[in-house]
CSV table of C-alpha atoms in Angstrom, one decimal:
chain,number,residue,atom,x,y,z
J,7,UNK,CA,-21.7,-15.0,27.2
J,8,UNK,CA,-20.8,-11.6,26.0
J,9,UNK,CA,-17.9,-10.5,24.3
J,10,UNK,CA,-14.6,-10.8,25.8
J,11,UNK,CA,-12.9,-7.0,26.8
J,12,UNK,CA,-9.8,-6.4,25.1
J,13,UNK,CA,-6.8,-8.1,26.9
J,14,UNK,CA,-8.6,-10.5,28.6
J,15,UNK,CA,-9.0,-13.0,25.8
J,16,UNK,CA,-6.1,-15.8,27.5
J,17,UNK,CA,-8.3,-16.1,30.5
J,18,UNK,CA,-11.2,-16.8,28.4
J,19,UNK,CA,-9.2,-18.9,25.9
J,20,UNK,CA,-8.1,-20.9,29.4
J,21,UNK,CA,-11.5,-21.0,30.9
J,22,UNK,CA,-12.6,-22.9,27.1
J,23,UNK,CA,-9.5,-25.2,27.7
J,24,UNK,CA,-10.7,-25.6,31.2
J,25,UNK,CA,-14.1,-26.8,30.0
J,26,UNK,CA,-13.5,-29.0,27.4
J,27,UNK,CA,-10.7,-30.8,29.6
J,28,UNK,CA,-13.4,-31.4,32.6
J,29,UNK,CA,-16.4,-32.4,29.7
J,30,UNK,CA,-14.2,-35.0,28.4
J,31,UNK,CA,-12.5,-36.3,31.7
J,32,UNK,CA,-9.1,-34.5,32.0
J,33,UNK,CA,-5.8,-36.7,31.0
J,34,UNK,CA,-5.8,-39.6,32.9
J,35,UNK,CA,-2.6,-41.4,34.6
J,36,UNK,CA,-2.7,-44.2,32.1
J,37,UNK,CA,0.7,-45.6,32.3
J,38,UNK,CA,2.7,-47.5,34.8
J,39,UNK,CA,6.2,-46.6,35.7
J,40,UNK,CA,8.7,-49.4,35.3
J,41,UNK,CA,10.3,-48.5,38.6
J,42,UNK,CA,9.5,-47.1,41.9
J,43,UNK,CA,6.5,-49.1,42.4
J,44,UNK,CA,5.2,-49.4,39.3
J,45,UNK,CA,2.6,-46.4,40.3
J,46,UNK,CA,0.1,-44.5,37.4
J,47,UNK,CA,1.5,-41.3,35.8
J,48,UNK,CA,0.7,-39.1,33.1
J,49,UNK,CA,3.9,-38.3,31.2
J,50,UNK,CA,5.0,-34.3,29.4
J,51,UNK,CA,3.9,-36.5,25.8
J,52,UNK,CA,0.9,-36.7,27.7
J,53,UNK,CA,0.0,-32.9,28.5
J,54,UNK,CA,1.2,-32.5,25.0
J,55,UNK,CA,-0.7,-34.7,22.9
J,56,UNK,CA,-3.8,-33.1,24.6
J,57,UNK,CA,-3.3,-30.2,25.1
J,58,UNK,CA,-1.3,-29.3,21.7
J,59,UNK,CA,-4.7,-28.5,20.0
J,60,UNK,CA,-7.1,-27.6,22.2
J,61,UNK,CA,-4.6,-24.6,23.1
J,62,UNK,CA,-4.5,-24.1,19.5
J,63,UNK,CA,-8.1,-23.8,19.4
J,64,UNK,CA,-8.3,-21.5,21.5
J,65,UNK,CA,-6.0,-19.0,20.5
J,66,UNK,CA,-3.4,-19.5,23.1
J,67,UNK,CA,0.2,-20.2,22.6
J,68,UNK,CA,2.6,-21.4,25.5
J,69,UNK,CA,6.3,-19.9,25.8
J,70,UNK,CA,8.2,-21.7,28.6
J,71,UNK,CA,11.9,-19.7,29.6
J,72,UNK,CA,13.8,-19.6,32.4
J,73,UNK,CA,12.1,-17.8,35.5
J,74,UNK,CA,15.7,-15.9,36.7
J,75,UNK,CA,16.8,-18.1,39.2
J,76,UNK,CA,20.1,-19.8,38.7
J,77,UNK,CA,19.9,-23.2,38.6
J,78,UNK,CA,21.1,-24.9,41.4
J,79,UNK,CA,23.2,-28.6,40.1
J,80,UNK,CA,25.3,-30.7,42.7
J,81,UNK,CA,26.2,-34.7,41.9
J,82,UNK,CA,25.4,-37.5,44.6
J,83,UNK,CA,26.8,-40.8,44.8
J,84,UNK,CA,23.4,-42.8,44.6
J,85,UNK,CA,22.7,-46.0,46.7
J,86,UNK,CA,20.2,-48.8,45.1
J,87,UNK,CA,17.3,-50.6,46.9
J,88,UNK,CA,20.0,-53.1,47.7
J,89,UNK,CA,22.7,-50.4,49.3
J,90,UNK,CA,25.1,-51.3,46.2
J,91,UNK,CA,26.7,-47.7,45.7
J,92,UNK,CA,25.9,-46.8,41.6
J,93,UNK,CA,27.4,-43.8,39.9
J,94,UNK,CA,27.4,-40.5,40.1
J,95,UNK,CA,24.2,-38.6,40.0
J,96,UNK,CA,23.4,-35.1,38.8
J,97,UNK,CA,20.8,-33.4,40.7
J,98,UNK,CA,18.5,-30.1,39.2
J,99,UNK,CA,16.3,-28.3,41.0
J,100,UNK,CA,15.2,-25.2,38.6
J,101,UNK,CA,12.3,-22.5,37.7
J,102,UNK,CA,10.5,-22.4,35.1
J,103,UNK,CA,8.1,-19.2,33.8
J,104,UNK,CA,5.7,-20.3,31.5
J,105,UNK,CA,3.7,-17.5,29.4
J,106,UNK,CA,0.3,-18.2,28.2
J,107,UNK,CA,-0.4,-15.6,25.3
J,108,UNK,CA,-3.1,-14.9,23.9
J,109,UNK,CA,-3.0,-15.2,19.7
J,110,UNK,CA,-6.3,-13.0,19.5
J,111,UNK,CA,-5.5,-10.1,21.5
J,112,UNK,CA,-2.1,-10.6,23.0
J,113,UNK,CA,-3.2,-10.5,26.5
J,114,UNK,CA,-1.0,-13.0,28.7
J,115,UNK,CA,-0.4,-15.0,31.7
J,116,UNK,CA,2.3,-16.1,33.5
J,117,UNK,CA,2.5,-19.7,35.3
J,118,UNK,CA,5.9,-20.1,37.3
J,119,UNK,CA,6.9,-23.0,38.7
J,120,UNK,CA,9.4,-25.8,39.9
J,121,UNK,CA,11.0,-28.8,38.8
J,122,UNK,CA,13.5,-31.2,39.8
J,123,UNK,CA,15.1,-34.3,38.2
J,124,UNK,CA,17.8,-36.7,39.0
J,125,UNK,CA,19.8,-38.5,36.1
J,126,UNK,CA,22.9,-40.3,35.8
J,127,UNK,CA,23.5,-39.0,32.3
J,128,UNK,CA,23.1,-36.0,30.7
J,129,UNK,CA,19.3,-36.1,31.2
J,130,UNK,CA,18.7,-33.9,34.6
J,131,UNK,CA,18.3,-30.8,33.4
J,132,UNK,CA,15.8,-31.8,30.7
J,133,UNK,CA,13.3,-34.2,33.1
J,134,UNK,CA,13.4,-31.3,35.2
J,135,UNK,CA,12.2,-28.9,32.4
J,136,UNK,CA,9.8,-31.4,31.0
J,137,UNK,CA,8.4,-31.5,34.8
J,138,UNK,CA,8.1,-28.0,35.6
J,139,UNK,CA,6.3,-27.7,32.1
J,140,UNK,CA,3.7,-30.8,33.0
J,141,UNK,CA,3.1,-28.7,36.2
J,142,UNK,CA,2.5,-25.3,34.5
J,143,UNK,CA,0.2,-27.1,32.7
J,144,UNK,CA,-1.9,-28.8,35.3
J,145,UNK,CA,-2.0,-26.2,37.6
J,146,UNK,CA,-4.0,-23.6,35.7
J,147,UNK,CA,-6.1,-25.8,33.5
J,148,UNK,CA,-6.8,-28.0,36.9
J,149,UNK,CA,-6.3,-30.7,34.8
J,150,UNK,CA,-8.3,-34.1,36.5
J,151,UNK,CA,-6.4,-37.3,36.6
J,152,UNK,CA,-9.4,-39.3,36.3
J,153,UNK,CA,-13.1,-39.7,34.9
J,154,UNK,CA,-15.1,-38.3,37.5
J,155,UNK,CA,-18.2,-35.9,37.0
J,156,UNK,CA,-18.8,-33.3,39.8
J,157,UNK,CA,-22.0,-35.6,40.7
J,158,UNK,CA,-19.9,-38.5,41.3
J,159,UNK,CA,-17.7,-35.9,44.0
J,160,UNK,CA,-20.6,-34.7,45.8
């Protein structure tokens, strides 16, 4: 491969990300939620844990902010599996701009995208930002949940 151009260093940097991801089998769905039919998920610790230093490796540095929407908030009485009515619920739907930023060169891109949360705490707001990051993260990386080589896809 030649040498990158100037500027164009984060889409190389996320093209080596991209690679070593799919050579070692993505980040699997390796835990089982406690709830909700106990399905397989990959938790935000997850994404991070992983993708912490191979981002650092490749020069790239991630800068999540808000992405200029308001944030939209309303509270719900919520209902359990049996209809017993719990408390109050806060819902939060918001947007979230991530930057990917080149270290090398400065060159960036920019992932925008959803998340949503429900709590009946104080905890909405911050599942959906921890969702909307997990999702700026898989979505550009193409992260796999599972093992699988291209031969076994074919």
């Amino acid at each position: 491969m030649s040498a990158p151009q100037p500027g164009v260093h984060v889409h190389v940097a996320m093209c080596e990300v991209k690679k070593i991801l799919a050579k070692h089998g993505g980040i699997t769905k390796d835990r089982t939620a406690p709830v909700g039919g106990g399905y397989q998920f990959r938790g935000i610790d997850d994404m991070y844990d992983v993708l912490c230093g191979l981002t650092a490796e490749q020069g790239l540095v991630l800068y999540p902010r808000g992405g200029g929407e308001p944030r939209v908030e309303y509270q719900e009485r919520g209902v359990d599996r049996n209809g017993k009515q719990q408390g109050l619920q806060t819902h939060v739907h918001l947007i979230v701009e991530v930057d990917f930023v080149s270290a090398v060169d400065g060159s960036m891109h920019t992932v925008r995208t959803a998340g949503e949360a429900i709590d009946t705490g104080d905890k909405a707001t911050n599942k959906a930002m921890s969702a909307a990051m997990k999702y700026a993260q898989i979505m550009p990386f193409q992260i796999p949940a599972t093992c699988r080589t291209w031969r076994a896809v074919m």
